[in-house]
Amino acid sequence: MAYEFTKEDLKQIEEIKSRYPEVMPATLPVLWIAQNRFGHVNPEVQKLVAHTLGLPQAHVHGVAEFYTQYYKEEKGKYVLDVCTCLSCQLCGGYDILHYLEDKLGIKKGETTQDGMFTLNEVECLGACGYAPMLQVTNDQYVNHLTKEKVDKLVETLKKGETPGYEKIGMPQHENI
Amino acid sequence: MPEVIIDGKSYNYEGKHKLLQFIQDLGKEVPFFCYHPSMSIPANCRQCMVKVGQYVIDRESGNHELDDKGDKVVRWFPKLQTACNIDVADGMVVHTQETDELVRRAQKDNLELILINHPLDCPICDQAGECPLQIQTYKYGPEGSRFEVKKVHKPKRIQLGPRVVLDAERCINCTRCTRFTEEISKTNQLTITRRGDKNYPITAPGTEFDDLYSLNTVDICPVGALTSTDFRFKARVWEMNQTPGIDITNGKGCNIDLWTRDNLVLRITPRYNKDVNDHWMPDSGREAYKLFNENRISRPLQKLDGEQILSSWNNAIATFNEQIDGTDSKNTLVIGSPHASVEENYSLAKFSNLLGIKQPVFVPHIVEGSGDGFLISDDQAPNTNGCRLLGFTELDVKSIKNAVKKASLIILLSDHLLDRGVLSEKDLDGKFLVVLATNHSHTTKLADLVIPVTTAAEHAASYVNVDSRIQRTFRAKETKYTNRRLDLEMSEGRLDRYGTNFDNWVTEENKIDCLPVWRFITQAASARGLDMVLTEGRQIMEEIASSLEPFKGVNYQLMDEHAGILLKTETELKESVKQ
Ligand code: SF4
Ligand code: FES
Ligand code: FES
């Protein structure tokens, strides 16, 4: 499949370029535009970005590879990044991960047949206070996970809705 | 004059300097990996840590503040600094690992960190013996490692391009290779992929590291991560000896080192010359090692009943002289060569002069548009300007064909004119062709007499590059008639020094049965009773310098001292005569 930016994308890219004295800093935001458009930045998309910006392909590749948030291959519609770093691990992060593996019928790092979900195990996402937690496609956090909450999340996502942002107060304000 | 105090000693300096380079220029040392004098300074290996500070001056008195012991008090930077990217400043006080325990400790710990995921496969690694990581670990590293778990594994034996192989586990991510493609060769073919302990250099997917200068990354890689596909596993560096030379594959005359073992040139690497090639050379020049080893003409060849057979030197010289005697000098054509050195061309010219034969002609070997404006020139020959300055007549394809047509005896020096499409077999029909050459070719196959001569790896001789810079080679490889142990100018490797002729790695066939052009000419001349003795390049260059204006003042010693001498070009000479 040949990847191409739409006219609007290109307009936006021009606008991004005009923000910097050089083209190179535009690499990150333009990779985001590409990922939002195609769902990933695989080598073909990286090439498109490089050509569009007139930058070396190797440079764009290096940048894309550096950040885990850029998907270098096609992923499911929703990418679930389950944290199993220290705090989450202590609060049952692995239970959540394994529960999801069983529920979706895939192992971590894999994508469901229907292309709906990709499941990843990730390191600390900086929400240790609300452990265990996961993140949905580089965006919303779902905190204080329980099996029930996971069930609900999967249902919501399957319907095509997002879980929404959770508001969590500080313990000293007793409004958790 | 501003002053800097390094390890308790004061040094004056002028201009701007980076501390690491400054320390190196003093002949002292601070270990480092990522810094390279010809590229930008990322300071990412963290190996060159030193302690830097300033003396505390008492404001009121303007004197140095002293401590209880009477030593000057230093206000140190709160953290150690990387010497590679810090500017030398007036009054700077520096402690290196020589005098400071903290610096020693920092360098040691940094090495321990770098080595955590390093495979430590030095016994099978090509870089061993010339590896900055190995050397510096010996000098400054820890005794052992405290790391007891499994190392991170990364891809091995990746063919990055046609000439370079990557072992990502050995890489220490200094980014020298990626900076090379960004800043020097400007192809931007390499980047660092992934991050943290998983990163390593790679090309963009679907592309190849086919940079025309790719092998320079192998030279500058401070570990064995990048190795040459061709040279891999061929030799341990300490078995070879290293002899300076000049790249003869194009007109730029990059300064090189020839690495030999058992009289085979095993690899060619660039040698620093700030006026010619800096630290670099094109990959194509490195291929020349094959010219020195393979397909060589050893012993003269003579055509008998239409077939070339091996002959003796005596026979060859007799035939050579007979042919000259039997031919009217007007019908003898001597063709010099931009592929041969100044001394070789001169020897031939001097000989023909004495015999009343016309001054040699030559055909430049220039392929328009094949150069890149960097280290690859349009000129395919190392000594075109040398032939011009010797006053040889420059002929194009058409006029050389004419000249050949008129001649019946042709003496051709080291130029494969048929192979490069200047002459055709038909042009040479019915002529007696003498070729003095190093390697077999279509051209030498047609010759009636083939005289094997030495290559740039076997003689000391000079070449004038496209910018009119004269530079010379050294003898790197023995012939049947030279001997490393007697020739004080030849280098000796460990094996040469400690081995004997009875060792099984000494291969007599690697010494070619050939003579320098001037030796052959001298023998031919003495057989004719001519008073002409040319012994070696050094003497010939003196003779040239005293008789030919363009070479005035040139000699080997000067060339060695200045890494070559810039001559006046032909046009400059003409102008200066006019004035
Ligand atoms: S391959 Fe060598 S030159 Fe390149 S980053 Fe690694 S260590 Fe440095
Ligand atoms: S450990 Fe899971 S968010 Fe920090
Ligand atoms: S040489 Fe200074 S940090 Fe690498």
PDB file of C-alpha atoms in Angstrom, chain B residues 114-364:
ATOM      1  CA  ILE B 114      30.784   0.448  28.938  1.00  0.00           C
ATOM      2  CA  LEU B 115      31.985  -3.141  29.285  1.00  0.00           C
ATOM      3  CA  ILE B 116      28.829  -4.404  30.975  1.00  0.00           C
ATOM      4  CA  ASN B 117      27.226  -5.438  27.726  1.00  0.00           C
ATOM      5  CA  HIS B 118      30.393  -5.739  25.680  1.00  0.00           C
ATOM      6  CA  PRO B 119      30.949  -9.324  24.530  1.00  0.00           C
ATOM      7  CA  LEU B 120      34.693  -9.320  25.378  1.00  0.00           C
ATOM      8  CA  ASP B 121      35.401 -11.515  22.393  1.00  0.00           C
ATOM      9  CA  CYS B 122      38.799  -9.957  21.741  1.00  0.00           C
ATOM     10  CA  PRO B 123      40.392 -13.324  20.879  1.00  0.00           C
ATOM     11  CA  ILE B 124      38.267 -13.566  17.748  1.00  0.00           C
ATOM     12  CA  CYS B 125      37.832  -9.848  17.080  1.00  0.00           C
ATOM     13  CA  ASP B 126      39.615  -8.136  14.199  1.00  0.00           C
ATOM     14  CA  GLN B 127      40.050  -4.950  16.166  1.00  0.00           C
ATOM     15  CA  ALA B 128      42.085  -6.600  18.912  1.00  0.00           C
ATOM     16  CA  GLY B 129      45.546  -5.143  19.008  1.00  0.00           C
ATOM     17  CA  GLU B 130      44.464  -1.769  17.664  1.00  0.00           C
ATOM     18  CA  CYS B 131      41.323  -1.338  19.746  1.00  0.00           C
ATOM     19  CA  PRO B 132      41.005   1.802  21.852  1.00  0.00           C
ATOM     20  CA  LEU B 133      38.556   0.000  24.129  1.00  0.00           C
ATOM     21  CA  GLN B 134      40.987  -2.843  24.706  1.00  0.00           C
ATOM     22  CA  ILE B 135      43.986  -0.584  25.183  1.00  0.00           C
ATOM     23  CA  GLN B 136      42.242   1.780  27.536  1.00  0.00           C
ATOM     24  CA  THR B 137      40.736  -1.012  29.560  1.00  0.00           C
ATOM     25  CA  TYR B 138      44.220  -2.373  30.083  1.00  0.00           C
ATOM     26  CA  LYS B 139      45.484   1.026  31.085  1.00  0.00           C
ATOM     27  CA  TYR B 140      42.629   2.534  33.021  1.00  0.00           C
ATOM     28  CA  GLY B 141      39.955  -0.099  33.391  1.00  0.00           C
ATOM     29  CA  PRO B 142      38.825  -2.170  36.352  1.00  0.00           C
ATOM     30  CA  GLU B 143      40.374  -5.503  37.144  1.00  0.00           C
ATOM     31  CA  GLY B 144      37.119  -7.313  36.630  1.00  0.00           C
ATOM     32  CA  SER B 145      33.408  -6.744  36.426  1.00  0.00           C
ATOM     33  CA  ARG B 146      30.832  -6.814  39.168  1.00  0.00           C
ATOM     34  CA  PHE B 147      28.123  -7.513  36.653  1.00  0.00           C
ATOM     35  CA  GLU B 148      27.011 -11.082  37.030  1.00  0.00           C
ATOM     36  CA  VAL B 149      23.793 -11.346  35.075  1.00  0.00           C
ATOM     37  CA  LYS B 150      23.123 -12.000  31.435  1.00  0.00           C
ATOM     38  CA  LYS B 151      24.392  -9.453  28.947  1.00  0.00           C
ATOM     39  CA  VAL B 152      22.033  -7.756  26.511  1.00  0.00           C
ATOM     40  CA  HIS B 153      22.182  -9.438  23.136  1.00  0.00           C
ATOM     41  CA  LYS B 154      22.024  -7.528  19.894  1.00  0.00           C
ATOM     42  CA  PRO B 155      22.250  -8.419  16.211  1.00  0.00           C
ATOM     43  CA  LYS B 156      25.560  -9.776  14.984  1.00  0.00           C
ATOM     44  CA  ARG B 157      27.104 -10.120  11.515  1.00  0.00           C
ATOM     45  CA  ILE B 158      24.796  -7.577   9.887  1.00  0.00           C
ATOM     46  CA  GLN B 159      26.008  -6.767   6.410  1.00  0.00           C
ATOM     47  CA  LEU B 160      25.401  -3.020   6.565  1.00  0.00           C
ATOM     48  CA  GLY B 161      26.534  -2.585   2.988  1.00  0.00           C
ATOM     49  CA  PRO B 162      28.765  -4.275   0.465  1.00  0.00           C
ATOM     50  CA  ARG B 163      31.930  -3.550   2.388  1.00  0.00           C
ATOM     51  CA  VAL B 164      31.057  -3.132   6.055  1.00  0.00           C
ATOM     52  CA  VAL B 165      29.859  -5.677   8.632  1.00  0.00           C
ATOM     53  CA  LEU B 166      28.317  -4.714  11.971  1.00  0.00           C
ATOM     54  CA  ASP B 167      28.486  -6.572  15.242  1.00  0.00           C
ATOM     55  CA  ALA B 168      26.050  -4.540  17.315  1.00  0.00           C
ATOM     56  CA  GLU B 169      27.037  -6.174  20.604  1.00  0.00           C
ATOM     57  CA  ARG B 170      30.523  -4.730  20.369  1.00  0.00           C
ATOM     58  CA  CYS B 171      29.263  -1.206  19.647  1.00  0.00           C
ATOM     59  CA  ILE B 172      29.683   1.377  22.395  1.00  0.00           C
ATOM     60  CA  ASN B 173      27.483   3.919  20.646  1.00  0.00           C
ATOM     61  CA  CYS B 174      30.079   6.603  20.267  1.00  0.00           C
ATOM     62  CA  THR B 175      28.272   7.773  17.060  1.00  0.00           C
ATOM     63  CA  ARG B 176      31.534   8.265  15.203  1.00  0.00           C
ATOM     64  CA  CYS B 177      30.208   6.248  12.285  1.00  0.00           C
ATOM     65  CA  THR B 178      26.909   8.107  12.044  1.00  0.00           C
ATOM     66  CA  ARG B 179      28.664  11.434  12.377  1.00  0.00           C
ATOM     67  CA  PHE B 180      30.999  10.383   9.590  1.00  0.00           C
ATOM     68  CA  THR B 181      28.124   9.848   7.178  1.00  0.00           C
ATOM     69  CA  GLU B 182      26.508  13.082   8.290  1.00  0.00           C
ATOM     70  CA  GLU B 183      29.528  15.352   8.350  1.00  0.00           C
ATOM     71  CA  ILE B 184      32.251  13.911   6.155  1.00  0.00           C
ATOM     72  CA  SER B 185      30.799  11.763   3.394  1.00  0.00           C
ATOM     73  CA  LYS B 186      27.440  13.562   3.700  1.00  0.00           C
ATOM     74  CA  THR B 187      25.383  10.565   2.621  1.00  0.00           C
ATOM     75  CA  ASN B 188      23.497  10.418   5.938  1.00  0.00           C
ATOM     76  CA  GLN B 189      23.179   6.687   5.550  1.00  0.00           C
ATOM     77  CA  LEU B 190      23.631   5.690   9.168  1.00  0.00           C
ATOM     78  CA  THR B 191      21.618   6.422  12.271  1.00  0.00           C
ATOM     79  CA  ILE B 192      21.441   5.042  15.781  1.00  0.00           C
ATOM     80  CA  THR B 193      18.378   2.874  16.284  1.00  0.00           C
ATOM     81  CA  ARG B 194      16.524   2.006  19.506  1.00  0.00           C
ATOM     82  CA  ARG B 195      17.781   3.418  22.782  1.00  0.00           C
ATOM     83  CA  GLY B 196      19.364   2.689  26.131  1.00  0.00           C
ATOM     84  CA  ASP B 197      21.272  -0.567  26.256  1.00  0.00           C
ATOM     85  CA  LYS B 198      19.630  -1.756  23.043  1.00  0.00           C
ATOM     86  CA  ASN B 199      20.916   0.842  20.627  1.00  0.00           C
ATOM     87  CA  TYR B 200      23.270   0.401  17.713  1.00  0.00           C
ATOM     88  CA  PRO B 201      23.931   2.035  14.337  1.00  0.00           C
ATOM     89  CA  ILE B 202      21.975   0.930  11.290  1.00  0.00           C
ATOM     90  CA  THR B 203      20.813   2.141   7.891  1.00  0.00           C
ATOM     91  CA  ALA B 204      17.205   3.043   7.177  1.00  0.00           C
ATOM     92  CA  PRO B 205      15.180  -0.088   6.351  1.00  0.00           C
ATOM     93  CA  GLY B 206      15.555  -1.140   2.749  1.00  0.00           C
ATOM     94  CA  THR B 207      18.694   0.910   2.208  1.00  0.00           C
ATOM     95  CA  GLU B 208      22.309  -0.134   2.075  1.00  0.00           C
ATOM     96  CA  PHE B 209      25.455   1.399   3.499  1.00  0.00           C
ATOM     97  CA  ASP B 210      27.022   1.731   0.076  1.00  0.00           C
ATOM     98  CA  ASP B 211      28.708   5.050   0.781  1.00  0.00           C
ATOM     99  CA  LEU B 212      31.813   5.388  -1.425  1.00  0.00           C
ATOM    100  CA  TYR B 213      33.746   6.148   1.752  1.00  0.00           C
ATOM    101  CA  SER B 214      32.119   3.523   3.972  1.00  0.00           C
ATOM    102  CA  LEU B 215      35.325   1.827   5.079  1.00  0.00           C
ATOM    103  CA  ASN B 216      36.480   4.927   6.917  1.00  0.00           C
ATOM    104  CA  THR B 217      33.886   4.088   9.552  1.00  0.00           C
ATOM    105  CA  VAL B 218      35.728   0.826  10.126  1.00  0.00           C
ATOM    106  CA  ASP B 219      38.905   2.799  10.781  1.00  0.00           C
ATOM    107  CA  ILE B 220      37.340   5.225  13.222  1.00  0.00           C
ATOM    108  CA  CYS B 221      35.120   2.764  15.081  1.00  0.00           C
ATOM    109  CA  PRO B 222      36.873   2.600  18.458  1.00  0.00           C
ATOM    110  CA  VAL B 223      35.835  -1.019  18.938  1.00  0.00           C
ATOM    111  CA  GLY B 224      35.371  -3.998  16.630  1.00  0.00           C
ATOM    112  CA  ALA B 225      31.719  -3.255  15.885  1.00  0.00           C
ATOM    113  CA  LEU B 226      32.378  -2.243  12.306  1.00  0.00           C
ATOM    114  CA  THR B 227      34.710  -4.473  10.362  1.00  0.00           C
ATOM    115  CA  SER B 228      35.679  -4.696   6.734  1.00  0.00           C
ATOM    116  CA  THR B 229      33.921  -7.494   4.846  1.00  0.00           C
ATOM    117  CA  ASP B 230      37.020  -7.997   2.816  1.00  0.00           C
ATOM    118  CA  PHE B 231      39.648  -7.929   5.561  1.00  0.00           C
ATOM    119  CA  ARG B 232      37.641  -9.746   8.251  1.00  0.00           C
ATOM    120  CA  PHE B 233      39.574 -12.595   9.854  1.00  0.00           C
ATOM    121  CA  LYS B 234      42.482 -12.260   7.425  1.00  0.00           C
ATOM    122  CA  ALA B 235      45.194 -11.245   9.867  1.00  0.00           C
ATOM    123  CA  ARG B 236      45.904 -10.156  13.403  1.00  0.00           C
ATOM    124  CA  VAL B 237      47.153  -6.599  13.375  1.00  0.00           C
ATOM    125  CA  TRP B 238      50.325  -7.386  15.259  1.00  0.00           C
ATOM    126  CA  GLU B 239      51.414  -9.849  12.590  1.00  0.00           C
ATOM    127  CA  MET B 240      51.488  -7.174   9.924  1.00  0.00           C
ATOM    128  CA  ASN B 241      53.821  -4.304   9.377  1.00  0.00           C
ATOM    129  CA  GLN B 242      52.739  -0.900   8.344  1.00  0.00           C
ATOM    130  CA  THR B 243      54.471   1.119   5.651  1.00  0.00           C
ATOM    131  CA  PRO B 244      53.502   4.589   4.450  1.00  0.00           C
ATOM    132  CA  GLY B 245      52.492   4.924   0.816  1.00  0.00           C
ATOM    133  CA  ILE B 246      50.412   6.855  -1.690  1.00  0.00           C
ATOM    134  CA  ASP B 247      47.085   5.825  -3.200  1.00  0.00           C
ATOM    135  CA  ILE B 248      47.787   5.132  -6.870  1.00  0.00           C
ATOM    136  CA  THR B 249      44.225   4.439  -7.950  1.00  0.00           C
ATOM    137  CA  ASN B 250      43.345   8.025  -8.682  1.00  0.00           C
ATOM    138  CA  GLY B 251      44.817  11.477  -9.045  1.00  0.00           C
ATOM    139  CA  LYS B 252      44.244  12.708  -5.528  1.00  0.00           C
ATOM    140  CA  GLY B 253      47.148  10.758  -4.070  1.00  0.00           C
ATOM    141  CA  CYS B 254      45.593  10.045  -0.695  1.00  0.00           C
ATOM    142  CA  ASN B 255      48.242   9.245   1.885  1.00  0.00           C
ATOM    143  CA  ILE B 256      47.919   5.640   2.938  1.00  0.00           C
ATOM    144  CA  ASP B 257      49.442   2.868   4.968  1.00  0.00           C
ATOM    145  CA  LEU B 258      50.131  -0.507   3.424  1.00  0.00           C
ATOM    146  CA  TRP B 259      49.750  -3.413   5.833  1.00  0.00           C
ATOM    147  CA  THR B 260      51.828  -6.390   4.828  1.00  0.00           C
ATOM    148  CA  ARG B 261      52.415  -9.872   6.136  1.00  0.00           C
ATOM    149  CA  ASP B 262      54.660 -12.358   4.430  1.00  0.00           C
ATOM    150  CA  ASN B 263      55.078  -9.871   1.578  1.00  0.00           C
ATOM    151  CA  LEU B 264      51.404  -9.680   0.752  1.00  0.00           C
ATOM    152  CA  VAL B 265      49.592  -6.399   1.140  1.00  0.00           C
ATOM    153  CA  LEU B 266      46.564  -7.366   3.216  1.00  0.00           C
ATOM    154  CA  ARG B 267      44.871  -4.043   3.666  1.00  0.00           C
ATOM    155  CA  ILE B 268      45.214  -0.346   2.959  1.00  0.00           C
ATOM    156  CA  THR B 269      44.193   2.351   5.407  1.00  0.00           C
ATOM    157  CA  PRO B 270      44.356   6.144   5.144  1.00  0.00           C
ATOM    158  CA  ARG B 271      47.247   8.027   6.690  1.00  0.00           C
ATOM    159  CA  TYR B 272      46.634  11.516   8.018  1.00  0.00           C
ATOM    160  CA  ASN B 273      47.669  14.409   5.805  1.00  0.00           C
ATOM    161  CA  LYS B 274      45.863  17.636   6.515  1.00  0.00           C
ATOM    162  CA  ASP B 275      46.630  19.049   3.068  1.00  0.00           C
ATOM    163  CA  VAL B 276      45.461  16.100   1.037  1.00  0.00           C
ATOM    164  CA  ASN B 277      43.043  13.639   2.560  1.00  0.00           C
ATOM    165  CA  ASP B 278      42.781  14.480   6.260  1.00  0.00           C
ATOM    166  CA  HIS B 279      42.024  11.116   7.923  1.00  0.00           C
ATOM    167  CA  TRP B 280      40.062   9.653   5.024  1.00  0.00           C
ATOM    168  CA  MET B 281      40.253   7.798   1.744  1.00  0.00           C
ATOM    169  CA  PRO B 282      37.732   6.371  -0.734  1.00  0.00           C
ATOM    170  CA  ASP B 283      36.901   2.675  -0.566  1.00  0.00           C
ATOM    171  CA  SER B 284      38.088   2.257  -4.136  1.00  0.00           C
ATOM    172  CA  GLY B 285      41.669   3.061  -3.153  1.00  0.00           C
ATOM    173  CA  ARG B 286      41.683   0.223  -0.654  1.00  0.00           C
ATOM    174  CA  GLU B 287      41.001  -2.283  -3.390  1.00  0.00           C
ATOM    175  CA  ALA B 288      44.466  -1.569  -4.766  1.00  0.00           C
ATOM    176  CA  TYR B 289      46.001  -4.132  -2.425  1.00  0.00           C
ATOM    177  CA  LYS B 290      44.948  -6.715  -4.992  1.00  0.00           C
ATOM    178  CA  LEU B 291      47.079  -5.001  -7.631  1.00  0.00           C
ATOM    179  CA  PHE B 292      50.121  -5.539  -5.463  1.00  0.00           C
ATOM    180  CA  ASN B 293      49.469  -9.222  -4.770  1.00  0.00           C
ATOM    181  CA  GLU B 294      47.522 -10.766  -7.594  1.00  0.00           C
ATOM    182  CA  ASN B 295      48.063 -11.335 -11.248  1.00  0.00           C
ATOM    183  CA  ARG B 296      51.624 -10.070 -11.062  1.00  0.00           C
ATOM    184  CA  ILE B 297      54.169 -10.503 -13.788  1.00  0.00           C
ATOM    185  CA  SER B 298      57.121 -12.345 -12.310  1.00  0.00           C
ATOM    186  CA  ARG B 299      60.184 -12.884 -14.575  1.00  0.00           C
ATOM    187  CA  PRO B 300      60.382 -11.391 -18.045  1.00  0.00           C
ATOM    188  CA  LEU B 301      58.238 -12.808 -20.824  1.00  0.00           C
ATOM    189  CA  GLN B 302      59.209 -13.068 -24.437  1.00  0.00           C
ATOM    190  CA  LYS B 303      57.151 -13.995 -27.435  1.00  0.00           C
ATOM    191  CA  LEU B 304      58.408 -17.025 -29.293  1.00  0.00           C
ATOM    192  CA  ASP B 305      56.437 -18.279 -32.288  1.00  0.00           C
ATOM    193  CA  GLY B 306      53.496 -16.160 -31.239  1.00  0.00           C
ATOM    194  CA  GLU B 307      53.459 -17.435 -27.671  1.00  0.00           C
ATOM    195  CA  GLN B 308      54.755 -15.730 -24.546  1.00  0.00           C
ATOM    196  CA  ILE B 309      57.271 -17.792 -22.617  1.00  0.00           C
ATOM    197  CA  LEU B 310      59.231 -17.065 -19.462  1.00  0.00           C
ATOM    198  CA  SER B 311      62.653 -15.720 -20.199  1.00  0.00           C
ATOM    199  CA  SER B 312      65.740 -14.710 -18.249  1.00  0.00           C
ATOM    200  CA  TRP B 313      66.736 -11.164 -17.437  1.00  0.00           C
ATOM    201  CA  ASN B 314      69.853 -11.515 -19.568  1.00  0.00           C
ATOM    202  CA  ASN B 315      67.816 -12.615 -22.530  1.00  0.00           C
ATOM    203  CA  ALA B 316      65.296  -9.883 -21.967  1.00  0.00           C
ATOM    204  CA  ILE B 317      67.966  -7.199 -21.833  1.00  0.00           C
ATOM    205  CA  ALA B 318      69.674  -8.563 -24.926  1.00  0.00           C
ATOM    206  CA  THR B 319      66.399  -8.616 -26.852  1.00  0.00           C
ATOM    207  CA  PHE B 320      65.528  -5.132 -25.657  1.00  0.00           C
ATOM    208  CA  ASN B 321      68.853  -3.776 -26.911  1.00  0.00           C
ATOM    209  CA  GLU B 322      68.723  -5.718 -30.160  1.00  0.00           C
ATOM    210  CA  GLN B 323      65.354  -4.260 -30.978  1.00  0.00           C
ATOM    211  CA  ILE B 324      66.554  -0.742 -30.267  1.00  0.00           C
ATOM    212  CA  ASP B 325      69.634  -1.243 -32.393  1.00  0.00           C
ATOM    213  CA  GLY B 326      67.644  -2.767 -35.203  1.00  0.00           C
ATOM    214  CA  THR B 327      65.201   0.110 -35.386  1.00  0.00           C
ATOM    215  CA  ASP B 328      65.763   3.583 -36.710  1.00  0.00           C
ATOM    216  CA  SER B 329      65.405   5.865 -33.699  1.00  0.00           C
ATOM    217  CA  LYS B 330      62.862   7.855 -35.697  1.00  0.00           C
ATOM    218  CA  ASN B 331      60.641   4.794 -35.740  1.00  0.00           C
ATOM    219  CA  THR B 332      60.922   4.112 -32.064  1.00  0.00           C
ATOM    220  CA  LEU B 333      58.106   5.388 -29.908  1.00  0.00           C
ATOM    221  CA  VAL B 334      58.514   5.602 -26.157  1.00  0.00           C
ATOM    222  CA  ILE B 335      55.259   5.939 -24.259  1.00  0.00           C
ATOM    223  CA  GLY B 336      55.554   7.131 -20.666  1.00  0.00           C
ATOM    224  CA  SER B 337      52.772   6.689 -18.167  1.00  0.00           C
ATOM    225  CA  PRO B 338      50.662   8.734 -15.777  1.00  0.00           C
ATOM    226  CA  HIS B 339      50.317   5.452 -13.859  1.00  0.00           C
ATOM    227  CA  ALA B 340      54.055   5.269 -13.216  1.00  0.00           C
ATOM    228  CA  SER B 341      56.112   7.430 -10.883  1.00  0.00           C
ATOM    229  CA  VAL B 342      58.207  10.466 -11.756  1.00  0.00           C
ATOM    230  CA  GLU B 343      61.424   8.483 -11.286  1.00  0.00           C
ATOM    231  CA  GLU B 344      60.294   5.649 -13.561  1.00  0.00           C
ATOM    232  CA  ASN B 345      59.227   8.016 -16.307  1.00  0.00           C
ATOM    233  CA  TYR B 346      62.415  10.008 -15.937  1.00  0.00           C
ATOM    234  CA  SER B 347      64.610   6.898 -16.186  1.00  0.00           C
ATOM    235  CA  LEU B 348      62.980   5.894 -19.404  1.00  0.00           C
ATOM    236  CA  ALA B 349      63.212   9.427 -20.794  1.00  0.00           C
ATOM    237  CA  LYS B 350      66.860   9.734 -19.909  1.00  0.00           C
ATOM    238  CA  PHE B 351      67.651   6.458 -21.604  1.00  0.00           C
ATOM    239  CA  SER B 352      65.821   7.317 -24.797  1.00  0.00           C
ATOM    240  CA  ASN B 353      67.449  10.724 -24.782  1.00  0.00           C
ATOM    241  CA  LEU B 354      70.900   9.196 -24.732  1.00  0.00           C
ATOM    242  CA  LEU B 355      69.924   7.053 -27.681  1.00  0.00           C
ATOM    243  CA  GLY B 356      68.604   9.970 -29.651  1.00  0.00           C
ATOM    244  CA  ILE B 357      65.009   8.785 -29.420  1.00  0.00           C
ATOM    245  CA  LYS B 358      62.268  11.408 -29.206  1.00  0.00           C
ATOM    246  CA  GLN B 359      61.057  12.549 -25.784  1.00  0.00           C
ATOM    247  CA  PRO B 360      58.408  10.110 -24.494  1.00  0.00           C
ATOM    248  CA  VAL B 361      54.740  10.815 -25.053  1.00  0.00           C
ATOM    249  CA  PHE B 362      51.902   9.945 -22.669  1.00  0.00           C
ATOM    250  CA  VAL B 363      48.125   9.628 -22.715  1.00  0.00           C
ATOM    251  CA  PRO B 364      46.327  11.022 -19.667  1.00  0.00           C
TER     252      PRO B 364
END
